[in-house]
Coordinates of C-alpha atoms in Angstrom, one line a residue:
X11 CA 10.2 -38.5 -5.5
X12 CA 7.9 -41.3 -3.8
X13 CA 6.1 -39.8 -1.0
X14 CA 7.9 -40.2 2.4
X15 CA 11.2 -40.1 1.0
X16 CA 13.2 -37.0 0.5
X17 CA 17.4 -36.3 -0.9
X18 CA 19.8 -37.1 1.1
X19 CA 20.9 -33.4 0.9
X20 CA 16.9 -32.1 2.0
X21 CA 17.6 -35.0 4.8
X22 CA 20.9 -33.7 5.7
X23 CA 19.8 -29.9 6.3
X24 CA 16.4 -31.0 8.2
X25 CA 18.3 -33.2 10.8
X26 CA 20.6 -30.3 10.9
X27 CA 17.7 -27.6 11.9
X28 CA 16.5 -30.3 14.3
X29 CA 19.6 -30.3 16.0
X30 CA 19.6 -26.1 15.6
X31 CA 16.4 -25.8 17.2
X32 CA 16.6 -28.6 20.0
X33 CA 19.3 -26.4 21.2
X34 CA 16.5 -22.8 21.3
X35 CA 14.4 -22.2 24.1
X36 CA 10.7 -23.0 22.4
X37 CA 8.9 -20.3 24.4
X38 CA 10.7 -16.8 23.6
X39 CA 12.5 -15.5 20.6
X40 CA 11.3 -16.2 16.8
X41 CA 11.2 -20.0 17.7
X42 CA 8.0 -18.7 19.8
X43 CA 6.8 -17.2 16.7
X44 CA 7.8 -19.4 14.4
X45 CA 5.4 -22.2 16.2
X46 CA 2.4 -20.0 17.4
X47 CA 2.3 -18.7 13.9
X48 CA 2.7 -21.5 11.7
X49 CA 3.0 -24.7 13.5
X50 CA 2.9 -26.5 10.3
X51 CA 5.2 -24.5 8.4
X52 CA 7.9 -25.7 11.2
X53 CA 6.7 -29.3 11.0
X54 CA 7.3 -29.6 7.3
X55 CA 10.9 -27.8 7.8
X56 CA 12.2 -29.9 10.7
X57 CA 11.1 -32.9 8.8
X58 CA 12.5 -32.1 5.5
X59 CA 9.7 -31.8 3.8
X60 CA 10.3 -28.2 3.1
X61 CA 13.8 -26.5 2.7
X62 CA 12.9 -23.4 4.9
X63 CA 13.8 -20.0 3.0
X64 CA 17.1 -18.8 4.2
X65 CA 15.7 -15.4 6.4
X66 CA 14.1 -18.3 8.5
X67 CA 17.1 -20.0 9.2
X68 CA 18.7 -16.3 9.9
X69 CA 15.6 -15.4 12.2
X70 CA 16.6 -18.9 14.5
X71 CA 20.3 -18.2 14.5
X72 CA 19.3 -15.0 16.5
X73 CA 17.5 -17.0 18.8
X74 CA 20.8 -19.0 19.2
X75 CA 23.1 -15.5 19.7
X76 CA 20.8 -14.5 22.1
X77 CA 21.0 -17.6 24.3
X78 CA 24.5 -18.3 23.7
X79 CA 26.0 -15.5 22.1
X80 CA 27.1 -14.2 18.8
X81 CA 30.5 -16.3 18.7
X82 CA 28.4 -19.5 18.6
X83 CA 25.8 -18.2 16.1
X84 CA 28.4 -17.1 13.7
X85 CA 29.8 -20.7 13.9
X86 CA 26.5 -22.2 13.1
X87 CA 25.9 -19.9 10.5
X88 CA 29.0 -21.1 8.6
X89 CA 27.9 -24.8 9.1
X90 CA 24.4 -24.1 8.1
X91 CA 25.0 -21.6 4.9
X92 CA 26.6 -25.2 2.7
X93 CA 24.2 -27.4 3.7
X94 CA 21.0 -25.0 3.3
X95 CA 22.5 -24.4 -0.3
X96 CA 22.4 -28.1 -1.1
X97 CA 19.4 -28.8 0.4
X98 CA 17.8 -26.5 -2.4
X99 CA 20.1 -27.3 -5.2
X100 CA 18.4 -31.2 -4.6
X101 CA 15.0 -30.2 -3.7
X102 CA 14.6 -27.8 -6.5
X103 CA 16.0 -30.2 -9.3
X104 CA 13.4 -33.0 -8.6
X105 CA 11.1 -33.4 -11.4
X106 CA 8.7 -30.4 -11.5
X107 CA 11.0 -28.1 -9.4
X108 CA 11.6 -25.6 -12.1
X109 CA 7.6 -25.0 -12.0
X110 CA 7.3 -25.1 -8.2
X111 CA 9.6 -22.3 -8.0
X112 CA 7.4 -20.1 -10.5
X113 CA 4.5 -21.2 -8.3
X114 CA 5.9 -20.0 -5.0
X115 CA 7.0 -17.0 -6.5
X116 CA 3.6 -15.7 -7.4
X117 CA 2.6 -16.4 -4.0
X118 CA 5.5 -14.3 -2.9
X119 CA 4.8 -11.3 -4.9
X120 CA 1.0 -11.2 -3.9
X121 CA 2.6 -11.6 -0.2
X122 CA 4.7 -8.5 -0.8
X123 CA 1.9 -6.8 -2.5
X124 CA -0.2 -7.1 0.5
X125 CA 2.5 -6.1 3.2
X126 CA 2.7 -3.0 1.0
X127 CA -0.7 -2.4 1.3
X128 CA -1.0 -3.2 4.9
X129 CA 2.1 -1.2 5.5
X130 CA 0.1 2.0 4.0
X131 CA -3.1 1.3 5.6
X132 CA -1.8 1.5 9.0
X133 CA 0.6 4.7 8.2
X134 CA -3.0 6.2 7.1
X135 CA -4.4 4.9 10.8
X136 CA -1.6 6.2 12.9
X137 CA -2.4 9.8 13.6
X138 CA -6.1 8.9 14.3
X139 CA -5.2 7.2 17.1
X140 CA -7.1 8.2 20.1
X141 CA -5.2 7.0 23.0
X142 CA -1.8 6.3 23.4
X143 CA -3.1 2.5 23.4
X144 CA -4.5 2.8 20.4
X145 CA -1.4 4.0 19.2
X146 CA 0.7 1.4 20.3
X147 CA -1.3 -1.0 18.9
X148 CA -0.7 0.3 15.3
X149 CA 3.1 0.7 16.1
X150 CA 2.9 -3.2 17.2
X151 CA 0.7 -3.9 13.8
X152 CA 3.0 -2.2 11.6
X153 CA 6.3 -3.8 13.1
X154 CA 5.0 -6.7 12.0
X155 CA 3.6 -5.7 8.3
X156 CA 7.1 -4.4 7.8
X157 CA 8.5 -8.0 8.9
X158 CA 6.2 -9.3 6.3
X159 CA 7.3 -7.2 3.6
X160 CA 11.0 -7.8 4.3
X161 CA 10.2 -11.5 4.6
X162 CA 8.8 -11.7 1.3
X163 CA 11.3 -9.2 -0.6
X164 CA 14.3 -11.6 0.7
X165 CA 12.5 -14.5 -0.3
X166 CA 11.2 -13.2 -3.6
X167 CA 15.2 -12.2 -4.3
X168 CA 16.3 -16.4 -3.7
X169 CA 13.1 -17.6 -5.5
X170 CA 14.6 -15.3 -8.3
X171 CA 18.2 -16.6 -7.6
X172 CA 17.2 -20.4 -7.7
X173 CA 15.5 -20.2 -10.7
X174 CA 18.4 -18.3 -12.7
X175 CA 20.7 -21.0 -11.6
X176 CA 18.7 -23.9 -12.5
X177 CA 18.0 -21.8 -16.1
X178 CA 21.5 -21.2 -16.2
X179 CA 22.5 -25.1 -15.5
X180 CA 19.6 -25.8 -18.4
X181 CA 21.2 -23.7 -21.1
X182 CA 24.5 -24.6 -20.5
X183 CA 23.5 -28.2 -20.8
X184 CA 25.4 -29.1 -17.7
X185 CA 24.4 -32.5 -16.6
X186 CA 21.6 -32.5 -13.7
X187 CA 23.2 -34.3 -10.9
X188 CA 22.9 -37.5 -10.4
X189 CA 19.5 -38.1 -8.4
X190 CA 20.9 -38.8 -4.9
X191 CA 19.4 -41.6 -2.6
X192 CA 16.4 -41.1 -0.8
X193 CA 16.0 -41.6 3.2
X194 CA 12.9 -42.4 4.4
X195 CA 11.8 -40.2 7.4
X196 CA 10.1 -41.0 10.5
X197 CA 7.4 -38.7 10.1
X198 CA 3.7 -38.8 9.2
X199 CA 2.9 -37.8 5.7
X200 CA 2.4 -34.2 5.0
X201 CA -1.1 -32.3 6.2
X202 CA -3.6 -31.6 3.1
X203 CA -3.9 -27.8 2.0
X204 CA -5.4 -25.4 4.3
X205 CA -6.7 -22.1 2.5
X206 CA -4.3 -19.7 2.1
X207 CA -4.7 -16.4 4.1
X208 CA -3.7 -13.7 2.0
X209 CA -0.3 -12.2 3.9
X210 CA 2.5 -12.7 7.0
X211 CA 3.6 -16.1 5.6
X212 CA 5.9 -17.3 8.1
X213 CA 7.3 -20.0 5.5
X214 CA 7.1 -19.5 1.9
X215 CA 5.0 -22.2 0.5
X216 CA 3.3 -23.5 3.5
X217 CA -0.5 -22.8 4.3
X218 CA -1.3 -21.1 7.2
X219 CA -4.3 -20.7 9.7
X220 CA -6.9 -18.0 9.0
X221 CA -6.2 -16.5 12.4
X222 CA -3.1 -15.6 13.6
X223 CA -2.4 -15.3 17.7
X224 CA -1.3 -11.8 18.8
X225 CA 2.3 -11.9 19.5
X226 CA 5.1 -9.6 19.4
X227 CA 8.4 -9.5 17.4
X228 CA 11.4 -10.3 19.0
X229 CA 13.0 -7.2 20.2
X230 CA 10.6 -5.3 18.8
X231 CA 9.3 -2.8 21.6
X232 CA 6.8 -0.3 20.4
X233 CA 7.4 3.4 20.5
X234 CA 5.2 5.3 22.2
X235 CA 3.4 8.0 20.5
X236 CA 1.8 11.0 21.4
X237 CA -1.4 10.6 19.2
X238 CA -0.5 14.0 18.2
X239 CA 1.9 14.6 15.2
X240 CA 5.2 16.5 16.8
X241 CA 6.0 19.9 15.4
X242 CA 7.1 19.9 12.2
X243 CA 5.6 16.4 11.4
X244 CA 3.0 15.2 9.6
X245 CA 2.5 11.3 9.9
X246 CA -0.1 10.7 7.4
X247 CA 0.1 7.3 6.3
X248 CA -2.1 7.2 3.2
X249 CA 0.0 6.9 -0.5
X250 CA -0.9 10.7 -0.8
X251 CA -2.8 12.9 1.4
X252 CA -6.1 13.3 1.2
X253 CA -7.0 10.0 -0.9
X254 CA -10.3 8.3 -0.2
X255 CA -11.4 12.2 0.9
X256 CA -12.6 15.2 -0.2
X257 CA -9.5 17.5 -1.4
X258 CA -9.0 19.8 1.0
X259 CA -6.0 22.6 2.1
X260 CA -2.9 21.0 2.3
X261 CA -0.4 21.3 5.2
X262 CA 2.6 23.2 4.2
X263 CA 5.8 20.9 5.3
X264 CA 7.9 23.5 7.7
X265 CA 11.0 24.8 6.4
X266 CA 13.7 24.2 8.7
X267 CA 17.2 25.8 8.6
X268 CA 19.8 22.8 9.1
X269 CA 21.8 24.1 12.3
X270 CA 24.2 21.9 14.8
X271 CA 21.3 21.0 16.6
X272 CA 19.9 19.6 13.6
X273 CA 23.0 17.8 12.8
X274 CA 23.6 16.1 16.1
X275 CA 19.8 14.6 16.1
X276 CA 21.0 13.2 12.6
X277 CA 24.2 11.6 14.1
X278 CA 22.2 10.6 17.2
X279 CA 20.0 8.8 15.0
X280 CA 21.7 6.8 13.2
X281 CA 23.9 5.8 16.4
X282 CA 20.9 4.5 17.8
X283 CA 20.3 2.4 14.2
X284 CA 23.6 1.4 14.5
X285 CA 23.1 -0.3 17.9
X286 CA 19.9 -1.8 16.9
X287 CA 21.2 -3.5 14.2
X288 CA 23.9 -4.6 15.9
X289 CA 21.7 -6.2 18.5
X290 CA 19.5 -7.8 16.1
X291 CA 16.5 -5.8 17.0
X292 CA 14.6 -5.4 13.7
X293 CA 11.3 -4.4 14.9
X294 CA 12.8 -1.3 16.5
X295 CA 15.1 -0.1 14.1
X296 CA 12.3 -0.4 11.6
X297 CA 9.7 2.1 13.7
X298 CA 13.3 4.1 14.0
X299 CA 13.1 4.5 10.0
X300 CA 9.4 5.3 9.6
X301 CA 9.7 8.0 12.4
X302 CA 13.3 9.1 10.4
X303 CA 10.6 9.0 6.8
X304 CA 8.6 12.0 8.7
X305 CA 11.4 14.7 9.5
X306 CA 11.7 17.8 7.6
X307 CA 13.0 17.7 4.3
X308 CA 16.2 19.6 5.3
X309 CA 17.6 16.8 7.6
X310 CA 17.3 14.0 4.2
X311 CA 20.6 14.4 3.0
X312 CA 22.3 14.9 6.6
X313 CA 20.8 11.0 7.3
X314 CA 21.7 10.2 3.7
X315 CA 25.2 11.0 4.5
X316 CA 25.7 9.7 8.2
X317 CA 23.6 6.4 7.0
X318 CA 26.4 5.8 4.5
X319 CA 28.7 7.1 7.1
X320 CA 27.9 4.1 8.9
X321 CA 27.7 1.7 6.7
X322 CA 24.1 1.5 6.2
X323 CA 23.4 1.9 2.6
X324 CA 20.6 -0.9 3.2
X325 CA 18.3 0.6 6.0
X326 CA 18.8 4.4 3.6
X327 CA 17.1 2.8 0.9
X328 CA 14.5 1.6 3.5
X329 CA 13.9 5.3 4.5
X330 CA 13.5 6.2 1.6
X331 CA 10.7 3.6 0.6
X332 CA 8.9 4.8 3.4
X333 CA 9.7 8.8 3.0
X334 CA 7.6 7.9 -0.7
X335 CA 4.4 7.2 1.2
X336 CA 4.6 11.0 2.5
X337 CA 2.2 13.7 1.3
X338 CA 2.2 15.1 -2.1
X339 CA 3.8 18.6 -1.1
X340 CA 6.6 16.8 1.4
X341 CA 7.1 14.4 -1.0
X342 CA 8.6 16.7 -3.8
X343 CA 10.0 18.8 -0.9
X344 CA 12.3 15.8 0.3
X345 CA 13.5 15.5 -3.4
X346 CA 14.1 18.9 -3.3
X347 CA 16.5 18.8 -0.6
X348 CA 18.2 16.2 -1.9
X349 CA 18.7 17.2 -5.1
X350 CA 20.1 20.5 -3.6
X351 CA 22.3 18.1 -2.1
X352 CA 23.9 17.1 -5.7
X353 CA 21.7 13.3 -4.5
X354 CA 19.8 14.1 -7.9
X355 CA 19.8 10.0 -8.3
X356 CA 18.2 9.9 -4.6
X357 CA 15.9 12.7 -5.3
X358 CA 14.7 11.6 -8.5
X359 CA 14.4 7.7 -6.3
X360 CA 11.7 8.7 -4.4
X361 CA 9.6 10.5 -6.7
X362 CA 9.4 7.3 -8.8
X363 CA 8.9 5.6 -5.6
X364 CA 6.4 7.8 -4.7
X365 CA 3.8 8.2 -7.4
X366 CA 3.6 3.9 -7.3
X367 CA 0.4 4.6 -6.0
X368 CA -3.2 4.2 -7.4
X369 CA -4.2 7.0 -10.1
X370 CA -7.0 7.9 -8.0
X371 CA -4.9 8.9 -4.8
X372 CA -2.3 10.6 -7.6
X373 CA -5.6 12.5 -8.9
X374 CA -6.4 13.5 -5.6
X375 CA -2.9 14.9 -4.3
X376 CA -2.1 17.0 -7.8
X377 CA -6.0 18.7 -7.4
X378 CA -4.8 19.8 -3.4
X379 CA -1.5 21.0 -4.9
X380 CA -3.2 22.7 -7.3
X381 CA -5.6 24.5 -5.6
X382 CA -3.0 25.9 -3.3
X383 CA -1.5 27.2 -6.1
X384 CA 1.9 25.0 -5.9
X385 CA 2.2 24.7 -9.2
X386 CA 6.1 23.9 -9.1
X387 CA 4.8 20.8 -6.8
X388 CA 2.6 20.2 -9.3
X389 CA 5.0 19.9 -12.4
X390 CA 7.1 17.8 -10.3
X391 CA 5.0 15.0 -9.8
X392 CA 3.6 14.8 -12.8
X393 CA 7.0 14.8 -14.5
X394 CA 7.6 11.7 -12.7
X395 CA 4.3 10.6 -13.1
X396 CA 4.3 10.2 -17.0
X397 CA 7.3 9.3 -16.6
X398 CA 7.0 6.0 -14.8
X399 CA 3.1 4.9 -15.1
X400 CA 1.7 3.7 -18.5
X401 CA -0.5 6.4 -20.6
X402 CA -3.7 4.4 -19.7
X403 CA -2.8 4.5 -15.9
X404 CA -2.6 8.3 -15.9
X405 CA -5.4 8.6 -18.4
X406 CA -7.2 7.1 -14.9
X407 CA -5.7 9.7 -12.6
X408 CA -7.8 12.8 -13.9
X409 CA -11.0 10.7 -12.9
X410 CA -11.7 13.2 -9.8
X411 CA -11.0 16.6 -11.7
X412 CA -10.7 15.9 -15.3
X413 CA -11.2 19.7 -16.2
X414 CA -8.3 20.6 -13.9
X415 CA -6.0 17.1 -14.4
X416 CA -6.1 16.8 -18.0
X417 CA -4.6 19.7 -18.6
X418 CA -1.7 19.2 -16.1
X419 CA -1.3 15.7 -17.3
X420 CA -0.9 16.7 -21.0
X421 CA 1.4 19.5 -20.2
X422 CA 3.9 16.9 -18.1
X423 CA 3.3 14.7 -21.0
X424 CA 4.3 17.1 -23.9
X425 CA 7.6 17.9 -21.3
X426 CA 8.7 14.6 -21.4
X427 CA 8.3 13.7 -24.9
X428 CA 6.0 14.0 -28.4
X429 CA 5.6 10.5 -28.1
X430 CA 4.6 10.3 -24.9
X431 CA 2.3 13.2 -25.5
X432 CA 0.7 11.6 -28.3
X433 CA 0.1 7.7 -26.4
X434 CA -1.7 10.0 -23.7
X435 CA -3.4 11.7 -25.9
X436 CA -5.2 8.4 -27.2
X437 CA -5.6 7.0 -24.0
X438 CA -8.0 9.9 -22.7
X439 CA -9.4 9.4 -26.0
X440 CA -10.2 6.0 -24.7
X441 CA -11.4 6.7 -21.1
X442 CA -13.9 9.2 -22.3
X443 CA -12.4 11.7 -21.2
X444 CA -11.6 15.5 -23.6
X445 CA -8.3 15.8 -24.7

């Protein structure tokens, strides 16, 4: 495609959002965002040369609700669903699409990895707070890592979706359309590449500045918190407890017998999660689920059963993500409960959710089980451990301890299979380490 011209389908769907967002009010709402963030990014949309992922599109149909109501946002939405889909069937099958999407999917995936690791970082900084300033602060940082991460999940999933379709148009030798005419817009030509920032992409694809201006998600009001963890909470945000410091005694999660009371803070919950959603207040209902991810174990399978109550099989997979990031001992406790709860498949979820973590925190969090003498903690994550991470990956875990981890690691090993046993065997062979 010549420079300066673009489909008429790209064409179509650009004068479409430029119609979509003359109607927003530029100062409040993600259309605020969207241009304090990456000015660019909306350039390149509104002037087709970019087809805008389709969360994007979502964000400024909100924006639209809120101004004029959900009625008229719906409508748009089924006016701008067709013409978004054709505006990527023609920009993807230019010449060199197929390669662009591969491209920008990398980019995704290291966007997601970051968010992830951003996500933990600041769980890890939470209960250090010192002020309930401070703590705010991390609340407002992690609304927005979250926003990231669900950003580039969505985005990841259509990347992956485009490039099936235009694999499955290949192999069926279906005829690529017919290159439609071009229309030449009245814009300059695009910017030159800035250096990427590593993170927060507003628009997949587009370069953003190094430095981003502090501003707030729509909706999204921090909740403030006590610096100090509630009873029966421990908000630790590292992968495992203790990593990155010396093992030390672990704190025992609090047993809690699941009463009415128990059961109406459940309900209550997910009410509130209910409403949030329905008022398009992310932000919030995200800090909802990380405060859900710290409860006690016993209350896991009465949200897991009022979430699905509700209809919101989505956001109990997101609690779940972020009940993985909880302490070693809690961790296997949740799965406990669940599993108690015949949710053996939910149980067994976040385990293998849960020890996706580096084999140094993994190390760490089966020595401070092990010294307290949880050895039935122990077996459990290490079970799931083998189970999931390669044989050189765990070989890497004993690195703090090896006199204490290789034997755990070898015992898990032998319980899941010979094989297994025998492929971990070789790679502590390899790391140096005795066998």
């Amino acid at each position: 495609m010549a420079v300066g011209q673009l489909p008429v389908r790209v064409q179509e769907f650009a004068n479409y959002l430029t119609s979509l967002h003359a109607g927003l009010d530029h100062g409040t709402g993600w259309c605020a965002v969207f241009w304090q963030r990456d000015p660019e990014g909306m350039r390149a949309c509104l002037d087709g040369r970019e087809v805008p992922p389709w969360d994007v599109v979502e964000a400024l149909l909100q924006d639209l609700a809120a101004e004029y109501g959900p009625e008229a946002a719906a409508t748009e939405k089924g006016r701008a669903r067709p013409l978004h889909a054709a505006a990527l069937l023609a920009y993807d099958t230019r010449p060199g699409g197929r390669d662009a999407l591969g491209d920008r999917l990398d980019v995704m995936l290291r966007e997601q990895r970051y968010a992830t690791e951003r996500l933990t970082e600041l769980r890890r900084l939470l209960p250090t707070a010192a002020s309930r300033e401070a703590a705010d602060a991390i609340h407002l940082d992690l609304a927005w890592a979250q926003d990231d991460h669900t950003r580039a999940t969505a985005r990841c999933v259509e990347l992956r979706r485009r490039m099936a379709e235009l694999d499955h148009r290949a192999q069926s030798d279906e005829p690529t359309p017919t290159p439609t005419p071009t229309l030449t817009p009245t814009p300059a030509p695009a910017p030159k590449q800035r250096r990427r920032r590593r993170g927060g992409a507003r628009f997949a694809g587009v370069e953003e500045e190094a430095v981003e201006p502090a501003v707030v998600p729509p909706g999204a009001v921090p909740v403030t918190a006590d610096p100090t963890p509630a009873a029966g909470r421990t908000p630790r945000g590292a992968r495992f407890a203790g990593a990155g410091e010396e093992p030390g005694p672990a704190v025992r999660p609090q047993v809690e017998v699941v009463d009415g009371a128990a059961r109406r803070e459940a309900a209550a919950m997910v009410e509130t999660l209910v409403r949030l959603r329905g008022e398009g207040r992310t932000g919030e209902a995200h800090v909802l689920l990380v405060e859900a991810a710290y409860w006690s174990a016993a209350r896991f399978p009465l949200l897991a059963a009022e979430m699905e109550r509700a209809g919101l099989g989505a956001d109990w997979a997101t609690l779940m993500w972020e009940a993985a990031s909880l302490p070693a001992g809690q961790l296997v406790a949740a799965a406990d409960a669940l599993a108690a709860a015949g949710r053996d498949a939910d149980g067994e979820r976040i385990l293998r959710q849960g020890v996706g973590r580096p084999a140094g925190e993994i190390g760490l969090a089966v020595l401070g089980l092990a010294h307290e003498g949880r050895h039935r903690e122990v077996r459990a994550l290490l079970d799931a451990y083998v189970r999931v991470r390669t044989p050189e990956e765990a070989a890497r875990s004993a690195g703090p301890e090896p006199q204490t981890l290789v034997p755990l690691l070898l015992e898990a090993a032998r319980g899941v299979s010979a094989e297994r046993h025998w492929d971990l065997v070789h790679a502590l062979r390899v790391a140096g380490l005795t066998a």
